[in-house]
CSV table of C-alpha atoms in Angstrom, one decimal:
chain,number,residue,atom,x,y,z
B,20,UNK,CA,-0.5,-4.3,16.3
B,21,UNK,CA,0.5,-3.5,13.4
B,22,UNK,CA,1.8,-5.9,9.8
B,23,UNK,CA,5.6,-6.1,11.9
B,24,UNK,CA,3.7,-7.7,15.6
B,25,UNK,CA,0.4,-9.9,13.4
B,26,UNK,CA,3.8,-11.7,11.1
B,27,UNK,CA,5.1,-11.8,14.2
B,28,UNK,CA,2.8,-13.8,15.7
B,29,UNK,CA,1.6,-15.3,12.6
B,30,UNK,CA,5.3,-16.9,12.0
B,31,UNK,CA,5.7,-18.3,15.6
B,32,UNK,CA,2.2,-19.6,15.6
B,33,UNK,CA,2.9,-21.5,12.9
B,34,UNK,CA,6.3,-22.9,14.1
B,35,UNK,CA,4.6,-23.9,17.3
B,36,UNK,CA,1.8,-25.4,15.6
B,37,UNK,CA,5.1,-27.4,12.6
B,38,UNK,CA,6.1,-28.7,16.1
B,39,UNK,CA,4.0,-29.2,18.1
B,40,UNK,CA,2.2,-32.7,15.4
B,41,UNK,CA,5.8,-33.5,14.8
B,42,UNK,CA,7.0,-34.0,18.3
B,43,UNK,CA,4.2,-37.0,19.6
B,44,UNK,CA,6.6,-39.0,16.8
B,45,UNK,CA,9.5,-37.8,17.6
B,46,UNK,CA,12.2,-40.7,18.7
B,47,UNK,CA,13.0,-40.7,22.6
B,48,UNK,CA,16.5,-41.9,22.8
B,49,UNK,CA,19.2,-40.3,21.6
B,50,UNK,CA,20.9,-42.8,19.8
B,51,UNK,CA,17.9,-43.7,17.7
B,52,UNK,CA,17.8,-44.4,13.9
B,53,UNK,CA,15.1,-42.0,13.4
B,54,UNK,CA,16.3,-39.3,14.0
B,55,UNK,CA,17.3,-38.4,10.5
B,56,UNK,CA,13.7,-39.2,8.6
B,57,UNK,CA,12.0,-36.8,11.4
B,58,UNK,CA,13.4,-34.1,11.6
B,59,UNK,CA,13.6,-34.2,8.0
B,60,UNK,CA,10.1,-34.1,8.1
B,61,UNK,CA,9.8,-31.8,11.1
B,62,UNK,CA,12.4,-28.6,8.7
B,63,UNK,CA,9.8,-29.6,5.4
B,64,UNK,CA,6.4,-29.0,8.0
B,65,UNK,CA,8.3,-25.8,9.7
B,66,UNK,CA,9.4,-24.1,6.1
B,67,UNK,CA,5.4,-24.9,4.6
B,68,UNK,CA,3.0,-23.5,7.6
B,69,UNK,CA,5.3,-20.2,8.1
B,70,UNK,CA,5.3,-19.8,4.8
B,71,UNK,CA,2.2,-20.4,3.5
B,72,UNK,CA,0.9,-18.6,6.6
B,73,UNK,CA,3.0,-15.1,6.1
B,74,UNK,CA,2.6,-15.0,2.2
B,75,UNK,CA,-1.2,-15.8,2.6
B,76,UNK,CA,-1.3,-13.3,4.9
B,77,UNK,CA,0.6,-10.8,2.5
B,78,UNK,CA,-2.3,-12.4,-0.5
B,79,UNK,CA,-4.7,-10.7,1.5
B,80,UNK,CA,-3.3,-8.0,2.5
B,81,UNK,CA,-3.7,-7.4,-1.3
B,82,UNK,CA,-7.2,-7.9,-0.8
B,83,UNK,CA,-8.9,-9.9,-3.1
B,84,UNK,CA,-8.7,-13.9,-3.2
B,85,UNK,CA,-6.1,-14.5,-6.0
B,86,UNK,CA,-3.6,-12.9,-4.4
B,87,UNK,CA,-4.5,-14.6,-2.1
B,88,UNK,CA,-4.0,-18.7,-3.2
B,89,UNK,CA,-1.1,-17.2,-5.0
B,90,UNK,CA,0.6,-16.0,-1.8
B,91,UNK,CA,-0.7,-18.9,0.5
B,92,UNK,CA,0.7,-21.1,-2.8
B,93,UNK,CA,4.1,-19.2,-3.2
B,94,UNK,CA,5.1,-18.9,0.3
B,95,UNK,CA,4.6,-23.4,0.6
B,96,UNK,CA,6.6,-23.7,-1.8
B,97,UNK,CA,9.4,-21.0,-1.4
B,98,UNK,CA,9.0,-21.6,2.1
B,99,UNK,CA,9.4,-26.0,1.1
B,100,UNK,CA,12.6,-25.2,-0.8
B,101,UNK,CA,14.4,-22.2,1.0
B,102,UNK,CA,14.2,-24.5,4.4
B,103,UNK,CA,15.3,-27.4,2.5
B,104,UNK,CA,18.2,-26.1,1.5
B,105,UNK,CA,19.1,-24.5,4.8
B,106,UNK,CA,18.8,-27.9,6.1
B,107,UNK,CA,20.8,-29.5,3.5
B,108,UNK,CA,23.8,-26.7,4.3
B,109,UNK,CA,23.4,-26.9,7.6
B,110,UNK,CA,24.0,-31.0,7.7
B,111,UNK,CA,27.1,-30.5,5.9
B,112,UNK,CA,29.0,-27.8,9.1
B,113,UNK,CA,27.9,-30.4,10.8
B,114,UNK,CA,28.7,-33.4,9.5
B,115,UNK,CA,32.5,-33.5,11.0
B,116,UNK,CA,30.8,-34.1,14.4
B,117,UNK,CA,28.0,-36.9,14.1
B,118,UNK,CA,29.3,-40.0,16.0
B,119,UNK,CA,30.2,-37.7,19.1
B,120,UNK,CA,28.6,-38.0,21.8
B,121,UNK,CA,29.2,-34.2,22.0
B,122,UNK,CA,25.2,-33.0,21.4
B,123,UNK,CA,24.4,-35.3,24.2
B,124,UNK,CA,23.5,-34.3,27.5
B,125,UNK,CA,26.3,-35.4,28.7
B,126,UNK,CA,28.6,-33.3,26.5
B,127,UNK,CA,29.4,-29.7,27.0
B,128,UNK,CA,27.3,-26.6,27.2
B,129,UNK,CA,30.3,-24.4,26.2
B,130,UNK,CA,30.9,-27.5,22.8
B,131,UNK,CA,27.0,-28.1,22.1
B,132,UNK,CA,26.3,-24.0,21.4
B,133,UNK,CA,27.8,-23.7,19.0
B,134,UNK,CA,27.7,-26.4,17.1
B,135,UNK,CA,24.0,-26.4,17.0
B,136,UNK,CA,24.5,-22.2,16.0
B,137,UNK,CA,26.2,-24.4,13.0
B,138,UNK,CA,24.0,-26.7,12.4
B,139,UNK,CA,20.0,-24.4,12.7
B,140,UNK,CA,20.7,-20.5,12.3
B,141,UNK,CA,21.5,-22.4,7.7
B,142,UNK,CA,17.9,-23.5,8.5
B,143,UNK,CA,16.5,-19.9,9.2
B,144,UNK,CA,18.6,-17.8,6.9
B,145,UNK,CA,17.4,-20.1,3.8
B,146,UNK,CA,14.0,-20.3,5.2
B,147,UNK,CA,13.4,-16.4,6.2
B,148,UNK,CA,14.8,-15.5,2.0
B,149,UNK,CA,12.4,-18.1,1.0
B,150,UNK,CA,9.8,-16.6,2.3
B,151,UNK,CA,10.8,-13.0,1.4
B,152,UNK,CA,11.3,-14.5,-1.5
B,153,UNK,CA,7.6,-15.5,-2.7
B,154,UNK,CA,6.5,-11.9,-3.1
B,155,UNK,CA,8.8,-12.3,-5.6
B,156,UNK,CA,10.8,-8.4,-4.8
B,157,UNK,CA,14.5,-8.7,-3.4
B,158,UNK,CA,14.1,-6.5,-0.4
B,159,UNK,CA,12.4,-8.5,1.2
B,160,UNK,CA,13.9,-12.1,0.6
B,161,UNK,CA,17.3,-9.5,2.2
B,162,UNK,CA,15.1,-8.7,5.1
B,163,UNK,CA,13.7,-12.1,5.2
B,164,UNK,CA,16.9,-13.6,5.6
B,165,UNK,CA,18.1,-11.7,8.1
B,166,UNK,CA,14.6,-12.2,10.2
B,167,UNK,CA,15.9,-16.0,9.5
B,168,UNK,CA,19.6,-15.2,11.0
B,169,UNK,CA,18.2,-13.8,13.9
B,170,UNK,CA,15.3,-16.4,15.0
B,171,UNK,CA,17.5,-19.4,14.0
B,172,UNK,CA,20.2,-18.1,16.2
B,173,UNK,CA,18.7,-17.4,18.9
B,174,UNK,CA,16.6,-20.6,18.7
B,175,UNK,CA,20.1,-22.6,19.0
B,176,UNK,CA,22.0,-20.1,21.1
B,177,UNK,CA,19.2,-20.9,23.9
B,178,UNK,CA,18.6,-25.1,22.6
B,179,UNK,CA,20.3,-26.4,24.9
B,180,UNK,CA,19.9,-24.4,27.9
B,181,UNK,CA,16.4,-24.4,27.8
B,182,UNK,CA,16.8,-28.7,27.4
B,183,UNK,CA,19.0,-28.7,29.6
B,184,UNK,CA,16.7,-27.1,32.4
B,185,UNK,CA,13.6,-29.1,31.9
B,186,UNK,CA,16.5,-32.5,31.5
B,187,UNK,CA,15.3,-34.0,34.3
B,188,UNK,CA,10.6,-33.1,34.2
B,189,UNK,CA,11.5,-34.5,30.7
B,190,UNK,CA,13.3,-37.9,31.7
B,191,UNK,CA,11.2,-38.5,35.3
B,192,UNK,CA,7.7,-37.6,32.9
B,193,UNK,CA,8.7,-40.4,30.5
B,194,UNK,CA,9.9,-42.9,33.3
B,195,UNK,CA,12.6,-44.5,30.8
B,196,UNK,CA,15.7,-45.3,30.8
B,197,UNK,CA,19.4,-45.3,28.3
B,198,UNK,CA,20.5,-42.2,27.4
B,199,UNK,CA,17.0,-40.5,27.1
B,200,UNK,CA,16.8,-37.1,24.8
B,201,UNK,CA,15.5,-34.4,26.7
B,202,UNK,CA,15.2,-31.7,23.7
B,203,UNK,CA,11.4,-31.6,23.5
B,204,UNK,CA,11.6,-28.0,24.9
B,205,UNK,CA,14.4,-27.2,23.2
B,206,UNK,CA,13.0,-27.5,19.3
B,207,UNK,CA,9.5,-25.9,20.6
B,208,UNK,CA,11.2,-22.6,21.6
B,209,UNK,CA,13.5,-23.0,18.6
B,210,UNK,CA,11.1,-23.8,16.2
B,211,UNK,CA,8.3,-20.5,17.9
B,212,UNK,CA,11.5,-18.0,16.8
B,213,UNK,CA,12.1,-19.5,13.7
B,214,UNK,CA,8.7,-17.9,12.1
B,215,UNK,CA,8.2,-15.4,14.7
B,216,UNK,CA,12.1,-13.3,13.5
B,217,UNK,CA,10.8,-14.5,9.8
B,218,UNK,CA,8.0,-13.0,10.9
B,219,UNK,CA,8.9,-10.0,12.1
B,220,UNK,CA,11.5,-9.3,9.6
B,221,UNK,CA,9.4,-9.7,6.5
B,222,UNK,CA,7.2,-7.4,8.3
B,223,UNK,CA,10.2,-4.7,8.9
B,224,UNK,CA,11.0,-4.7,5.4
B,225,UNK,CA,7.5,-3.6,4.7
B,226,UNK,CA,6.7,-0.9,7.0
B,227,UNK,CA,10.4,0.7,7.2
B,228,UNK,CA,11.8,0.0,3.2
B,229,UNK,CA,9.2,1.8,1.3
B,230,UNK,CA,9.5,4.6,-0.4
B,231,UNK,CA,5.4,5.0,-2.2
B,232,UNK,CA,2.5,3.8,-1.4
B,233,UNK,CA,-1.6,3.6,-1.6
B,234,UNK,CA,-3.9,4.4,1.0
B,235,UNK,CA,-7.2,3.8,0.3
B,236,UNK,CA,-8.9,7.0,2.4
B,237,UNK,CA,-12.4,6.3,0.8
B,238,UNK,CA,-14.4,3.5,0.2
B,239,UNK,CA,-14.4,-0.4,1.3
B,240,UNK,CA,-11.7,-1.0,3.9
B,241,UNK,CA,-10.7,2.3,4.7
B,242,UNK,CA,-7.0,2.4,5.6
B,243,UNK,CA,-5.8,-0.6,3.4
B,244,UNK,CA,-2.4,0.5,2.4
B,245,UNK,CA,-0.8,-1.2,-1.4
B,246,UNK,CA,2.5,-0.9,-2.1
B,247,UNK,CA,3.8,1.1,-5.3
B,248,UNK,CA,7.6,-0.4,-5.5
B,249,UNK,CA,6.9,-2.4,-8.7
B,250,UNK,CA,7.7,-0.6,-11.6
B,251,UNK,CA,4.8,-0.7,-13.1
B,252,UNK,CA,1.4,-0.9,-10.3
B,253,UNK,CA,-2.3,-1.4,-11.7
B,254,UNK,CA,-5.1,-0.2,-10.3
B,255,UNK,CA,-8.4,-2.3,-11.5
B,256,UNK,CA,-11.2,-4.2,-11.0
B,257,UNK,CA,-9.9,-7.2,-12.0
B,258,UNK,CA,-8.8,-9.9,-10.2
B,259,UNK,CA,-4.7,-9.4,-11.1
B,260,UNK,CA,-4.9,-5.7,-10.2
B,261,UNK,CA,-2.3,-5.1,-7.3
B,262,UNK,CA,-4.3,-2.5,-6.1
B,263,UNK,CA,-8.0,-4.3,-6.7
B,264,UNK,CA,-10.5,-1.6,-6.1
B,265,UNK,CA,-14.4,-4.4,-5.8
B,266,UNK,CA,-18.1,-3.1,-5.8
B,267,UNK,CA,-18.0,-0.3,-8.2
B,268,UNK,CA,-19.0,-0.9,-12.1
B,269,UNK,CA,-17.4,2.7,-12.8
B,270,UNK,CA,-13.9,1.3,-12.3
B,271,UNK,CA,-12.8,-0.4,-15.0
B,272,UNK,CA,-10.9,-3.7,-15.1
B,273,UNK,CA,-7.6,-2.3,-15.5
B,274,UNK,CA,-8.4,1.5,-14.6
B,275,UNK,CA,-5.5,3.4,-14.5
B,276,UNK,CA,-1.8,2.5,-13.4
B,277,UNK,CA,1.4,3.9,-11.8
B,278,UNK,CA,5.5,3.4,-13.8
B,279,UNK,CA,7.6,4.0,-11.5
B,280,UNK,CA,10.7,5.9,-13.1
B,281,UNK,CA,13.1,6.2,-10.4
B,282,UNK,CA,12.2,8.0,-8.0
B,283,UNK,CA,9.4,9.6,-9.8
B,284,UNK,CA,6.3,8.7,-10.3
B,285,UNK,CA,3.2,8.2,-13.2
B,286,UNK,CA,-0.3,8.2,-13.1
B,287,UNK,CA,-2.1,6.8,-16.2
B,288,UNK,CA,-5.6,6.5,-17.2
B,289,UNK,CA,-5.7,3.5,-18.7
B,290,UNK,CA,-9.2,4.7,-21.7
B,291,UNK,CA,-11.4,4.0,-18.2
B,292,UNK,CA,-14.8,5.3,-19.2
B,293,UNK,CA,-15.3,6.5,-15.8
B,294,UNK,CA,-11.9,8.5,-16.1
B,295,UNK,CA,-9.1,9.1,-13.0
B,296,UNK,CA,-9.1,12.2,-11.0
B,297,UNK,CA,-6.1,14.1,-9.4
B,298,UNK,CA,-7.2,16.7,-6.6
B,299,UNK,CA,-10.9,17.0,-8.7
B,300,UNK,CA,-9.2,17.4,-11.9
B,301,UNK,CA,-9.9,14.8,-14.5
B,302,UNK,CA,-6.7,13.3,-16.3
B,303,UNK,CA,-5.1,11.6,-19.0
B,304,UNK,CA,-1.5,11.8,-17.3
B,305,UNK,CA,0.6,12.8,-15.1
B,306,UNK,CA,3.1,12.3,-11.7
B,307,UNK,CA,2.8,11.6,-8.3
B,308,UNK,CA,3.4,13.6,-5.6
B,309,UNK,CA,2.6,13.1,-1.6
B,310,UNK,CA,-0.5,13.7,-0.8
B,311,UNK,CA,-1.9,13.8,-4.1
B,312,UNK,CA,-5.9,12.3,-3.5
B,313,UNK,CA,-6.2,10.1,-6.9
B,314,UNK,CA,-10.2,9.4,-7.3
B,315,UNK,CA,-11.4,5.8,-9.7
B,316,UNK,CA,-15.1,5.7,-9.0
B,317,UNK,CA,-16.3,5.7,-5.5
B,318,UNK,CA,-13.0,5.3,-4.2
B,319,UNK,CA,-10.3,7.7,-2.6
B,320,UNK,CA,-7.1,6.8,-2.7
B,321,UNK,CA,-4.1,8.6,-1.3
B,322,UNK,CA,-0.7,8.3,-2.6
B,323,UNK,CA,2.4,8.6,-0.4
B,324,UNK,CA,6.3,8.4,-0.7
B,325,UNK,CA,8.4,8.2,2.5
B,326,UNK,CA,10.6,11.6,0.6
B,327,UNK,CA,10.3,13.7,-0.6
B,328,UNK,CA,7.5,16.7,-0.2
B,329,UNK,CA,5.7,18.0,-2.7
B,330,UNK,CA,7.3,22.0,-3.2
B,331,UNK,CA,3.9,22.8,-3.3
B,332,UNK,CA,-0.1,21.9,-2.5
B,333,UNK,CA,-1.6,19.8,-4.2
B,334,UNK,CA,-3.7,21.8,-6.3
B,335,UNK,CA,-1.0,24.6,-7.2
B,336,UNK,CA,1.2,21.4,-8.3
B,337,UNK,CA,-1.7,20.6,-11.0
B,338,UNK,CA,-1.8,23.8,-12.2
B,339,UNK,CA,1.6,24.7,-12.3
B,340,UNK,CA,2.1,21.5,-14.8
B,341,UNK,CA,-1.3,22.8,-17.2
B,342,UNK,CA,-2.3,19.8,-17.9
B,343,UNK,CA,-5.8,20.6,-16.8
B,344,UNK,CA,-8.3,23.2,-17.1
B,345,UNK,CA,-12.1,24.7,-16.1
B,346,UNK,CA,-14.4,22.3,-17.2
B,347,UNK,CA,-17.4,23.3,-19.6
B,348,UNK,CA,-21.1,22.6,-17.2
B,349,UNK,CA,-22.6,19.3,-18.1
B,350,UNK,CA,-19.4,18.0,-19.8
B,351,UNK,CA,-19.3,14.4,-17.7
B,352,UNK,CA,-16.4,15.9,-15.1
B,353,UNK,CA,-16.2,16.7,-11.8
B,354,UNK,CA,-17.2,20.4,-11.3
B,355,UNK,CA,-14.7,22.4,-12.9
B,356,UNK,CA,-12.7,20.1,-15.1
B,357,UNK,CA,-11.4,18.7,-18.6
B,358,UNK,CA,-8.4,17.7,-19.6
B,359,UNK,CA,-6.4,21.6,-20.8
B,360,UNK,CA,-6.5,22.1,-24.4
B,361,UNK,CA,-2.5,23.9,-24.6
B,362,UNK,CA,-3.6,28.3,-26.2
B,363,UNK,CA,-0.7,31.0,-26.4
B,364,UNK,CA,-1.8,34.0,-25.4
B,365,UNK,CA,-2.3,36.5,-27.9
B,366,UNK,CA,0.1,40.1,-25.9
B,367,UNK,CA,3.3,37.2,-25.5
B,368,UNK,CA,2.2,36.0,-30.0
B,369,UNK,CA,5.8,37.2,-32.0
B,370,UNK,CA,4.1,39.6,-35.0
B,371,UNK,CA,4.7,37.0,-37.6
B,372,UNK,CA,2.9,38.0,-40.7
B,373,UNK,CA,0.2,35.0,-42.1
B,374,UNK,CA,1.4,33.5,-45.2
B,375,UNK,CA,-1.4,32.8,-48.0
B,376,UNK,CA,-0.6,29.2,-50.0
B,377,UNK,CA,-1.4,30.6,-53.7
B,378,UNK,CA,-3.0,27.2,-55.7
B,379,UNK,CA,-0.6,25.7,-58.2
B,380,UNK,CA,2.1,26.6,-56.5
B,381,UNK,CA,4.7,24.1,-54.8
B,382,UNK,CA,5.5,26.9,-51.4
B,383,UNK,CA,3.7,28.9,-49.8
B,384,UNK,CA,3.8,32.8,-51.2
B,385,UNK,CA,3.8,35.8,-48.5
B,386,UNK,CA,1.6,38.4,-48.7
B,387,UNK,CA,4.3,41.7,-49.3
B,388,UNK,CA,1.5,43.7,-48.4
B,389,UNK,CA,1.0,42.2,-44.9
B,390,UNK,CA,4.3,41.5,-44.2
B,391,UNK,CA,5.6,44.7,-44.3
B,392,UNK,CA,2.7,45.8,-42.2
B,393,UNK,CA,3.5,45.4,-38.0
B,394,UNK,CA,0.8,43.8,-36.0
B,395,UNK,CA,-0.4,45.4,-32.8
B,396,UNK,CA,0.8,43.3,-30.0
B,397,UNK,CA,-2.7,43.5,-27.5
B,398,UNK,CA,-2.7,45.2,-24.6
B,399,UNK,CA,-2.1,42.7,-21.7
B,400,UNK,CA,-6.3,41.1,-20.4
B,401,UNK,CA,-7.2,42.5,-17.3
B,402,UNK,CA,-7.4,40.6,-14.1
B,403,UNK,CA,-10.9,39.1,-13.7
B,404,UNK,CA,-13.2,40.4,-11.7
B,405,UNK,CA,-13.2,38.4,-8.1
B,406,UNK,CA,-15.7,36.8,-7.3
B,407,UNK,CA,-18.6,38.8,-5.3
B,408,UNK,CA,-20.7,37.1,-2.7
B,409,UNK,CA,-19.8,34.9,-0.9
B,410,UNK,CA,-18.1,31.5,-1.1
B,411,UNK,CA,-17.0,28.2,-0.4
B,412,UNK,CA,-14.0,27.0,-0.8
B,413,UNK,CA,-13.3,23.3,-0.7
B,414,UNK,CA,-9.5,22.8,1.9
B,415,UNK,CA,-10.3,19.3,2.1
B,416,UNK,CA,-11.3,16.1,-0.3
B,417,UNK,CA,-11.1,15.7,-4.0
B,418,UNK,CA,-12.2,18.4,-4.1
B,419,UNK,CA,-9.2,20.6,-2.8
B,420,UNK,CA,-8.5,24.6,-3.9
B,421,UNK,CA,-11.8,24.8,-6.3
B,422,UNK,CA,-14.8,27.6,-5.4
B,423,UNK,CA,-17.8,27.5,-5.2
B,424,UNK,CA,-19.6,31.2,-5.8
B,425,UNK,CA,-23.1,30.5,-2.8
B,426,UNK,CA,-26.4,32.3,-4.5
B,427,UNK,CA,-29.8,32.1,-3.5
B,428,UNK,CA,-29.5,28.7,-2.8
B,429,UNK,CA,-26.8,26.4,-3.4
B,430,UNK,CA,-27.1,22.2,-2.7
B,431,UNK,CA,-24.2,19.2,-1.0
B,432,UNK,CA,-24.8,16.1,-2.6
B,433,UNK,CA,-24.1,13.6,-3.6
B,434,UNK,CA,-27.1,14.0,-6.4
B,435,UNK,CA,-27.0,18.3,-5.7
B,436,UNK,CA,-26.9,20.2,-9.0
B,437,UNK,CA,-24.6,22.7,-7.4
B,438,UNK,CA,-21.7,20.9,-5.9
B,439,UNK,CA,-21.8,17.0,-6.8
B,440,UNK,CA,-20.2,15.5,-4.3
B,441,UNK,CA,-20.3,11.9,-6.3
B,442,UNK,CA,-17.6,10.7,-5.3
B,443,UNK,CA,-18.2,10.3,-1.7
B,444,UNK,CA,-20.1,7.3,0.1
B,445,UNK,CA,-20.1,9.2,3.3
B,446,UNK,CA,-22.3,12.5,1.4
B,447,UNK,CA,-25.9,11.3,1.0
B,448,UNK,CA,-27.5,13.2,-2.1
B,449,UNK,CA,-29.2,15.6,-1.0
B,450,UNK,CA,-26.5,16.2,1.5
B,451,UNK,CA,-27.4,19.8,3.1
B,452,UNK,CA,-28.0,23.8,1.7
B,453,UNK,CA,-26.5,27.0,1.6
B,454,UNK,CA,-28.5,30.4,0.9
B,455,UNK,CA,-26.4,33.4,1.2
B,456,UNK,CA,-29.2,36.5,3.3
B,457,UNK,CA,-29.0,39.7,4.2
B,458,UNK,CA,-27.9,38.5,7.6
B,459,UNK,CA,-25.8,36.0,6.4
B,460,UNK,CA,-25.0,32.9,5.4
B,461,UNK,CA,-28.3,29.9,6.4
B,462,UNK,CA,-27.2,26.1,6.3
B,463,UNK,CA,-29.6,23.7,6.5
B,464,UNK,CA,-28.5,20.2,6.7
B,465,UNK,CA,-31.1,18.1,4.4
B,466,UNK,CA,-31.9,14.7,6.2
B,467,UNK,CA,-29.0,13.1,5.8
B,468,UNK,CA,-27.2,10.4,7.2
B,469,UNK,CA,-23.7,11.1,8.5
B,470,UNK,CA,-24.7,14.6,9.3
B,471,UNK,CA,-23.3,18.4,8.4
B,472,UNK,CA,-20.5,20.1,10.9
B,473,UNK,CA,-19.5,23.3,11.5
B,474,UNK,CA,-16.7,24.3,13.3
B,475,UNK,CA,-16.5,20.1,14.2
B,476,UNK,CA,-19.7,20.9,16.2
B,477,UNK,CA,-22.9,19.0,13.9
B,478,UNK,CA,-26.0,21.4,13.4
B,479,UNK,CA,-29.0,21.1,11.5
B,480,UNK,CA,-29.6,25.0,10.0
B,481,UNK,CA,-27.8,27.2,11.2
B,482,UNK,CA,-26.5,30.8,10.4
B,483,UNK,CA,-22.7,30.5,9.5
B,484,UNK,CA,-20.7,33.5,8.7
B,485,UNK,CA,-16.2,34.4,6.9
B,486,UNK,CA,-14.0,31.5,8.5
B,487,UNK,CA,-16.0,28.5,9.6
B,488,UNK,CA,-15.1,25.6,8.1
B,489,UNK,CA,-18.4,23.1,6.3
B,490,UNK,CA,-17.8,19.5,6.9
B,491,UNK,CA,-20.2,18.0,4.5
B,492,UNK,CA,-18.6,13.9,4.8
B,493,UNK,CA,-14.4,13.8,3.3
B,494,UNK,CA,-14.7,17.3,2.8
B,495,UNK,CA,-13.8,20.2,4.0
B,496,UNK,CA,-15.2,24.3,2.6
B,497,UNK,CA,-14.3,27.3,4.5
B,498,UNK,CA,-16.2,30.7,4.3
B,499,UNK,CA,-14.6,33.7,2.4
């Protein structure tokens, strides 16, 4: 069951709970003077319960206690305010029919249904509007109103037919005399449909109106998603971050942010001590693209967009942006990554003579002989020779696109000196080793917890060759 289905059920249960609490105190006679006060209490309880349930669930999905409490508070307040406003509008529309017997069981059902729609549909519209607005999102507010409209209208249409159907049963059970009110089943159905409609459509807008979101692909609660629909999304260990990542001291309270500018999303590292990585490369600021893998501490987040795909794969796009270059060994960054320092190759530098500043002269003076002497353009450097011997190429995971030569002994693991997978909780500290021999590459599992897989088959030791794939944690390598 997806989130819209869960919210449908939660909303329906909240509506039914409000009905069950209030119904025992409902007047039993149509002409009772208590109906107005009792109806106001029922409406208020509906708004509070449905708002608390859906708002609290939205806060729970954010992942922190603070978000849960804020969701509960805003949901309850906005739900009560919305449904109270809707009830006043409904009463105003119904005012011309007060004092008439149209709504009594003896009135024509063809006249009663339109009046119920006038009275009860605004209640649903403004309840949904309020609950959607409690998330401080315009689209959710609009879709909440649509859900309240549909749920309220259907409940209003069915109110009298259902009440009439079960009316004789209610009269017999009560053994009452006089003009007995028989709307118990109609009210129950209305309350349930109202909560279900609001919950469903608030959930649907999140699934179908979202444009960008983050999915937790590595870390606690894998699969959890956060929408990136505000102007600024904060990622970090702080309780009020839109994307809270707890339990890892390497995650700063305000670690990184995603700023939305139209259809573009910019990821910025907020001077975090451990850094922010995109597809294995440490970044300061970079535009995001569909499928980008973001590494923050031990957490892996995948950035997804409903519209627009990366024109090239993630690793190539980062290299094409020229934000990064290879890191020196021992720099503290993941293997091969560090902030890019731009430089211009000598082969494409224009032949402009250097200038020499003269002492005590206001402006630098050029040396004439240097100006007149053309500087030779160096020949283009020969392309680097390809790596000799077998190579592991990372095809999935944060290291995607990186190449690692296999020597006499290449160890892989969270604390391994060869290929360090410090970001991967699924990898052991010393997970596996590769050894190039004349007879092939010998792969050995070093007693890992989660196993080593060759072509998706678990192995303890195996001889692998060109084209084989090796999966360790979330990273897959191909032998070349």
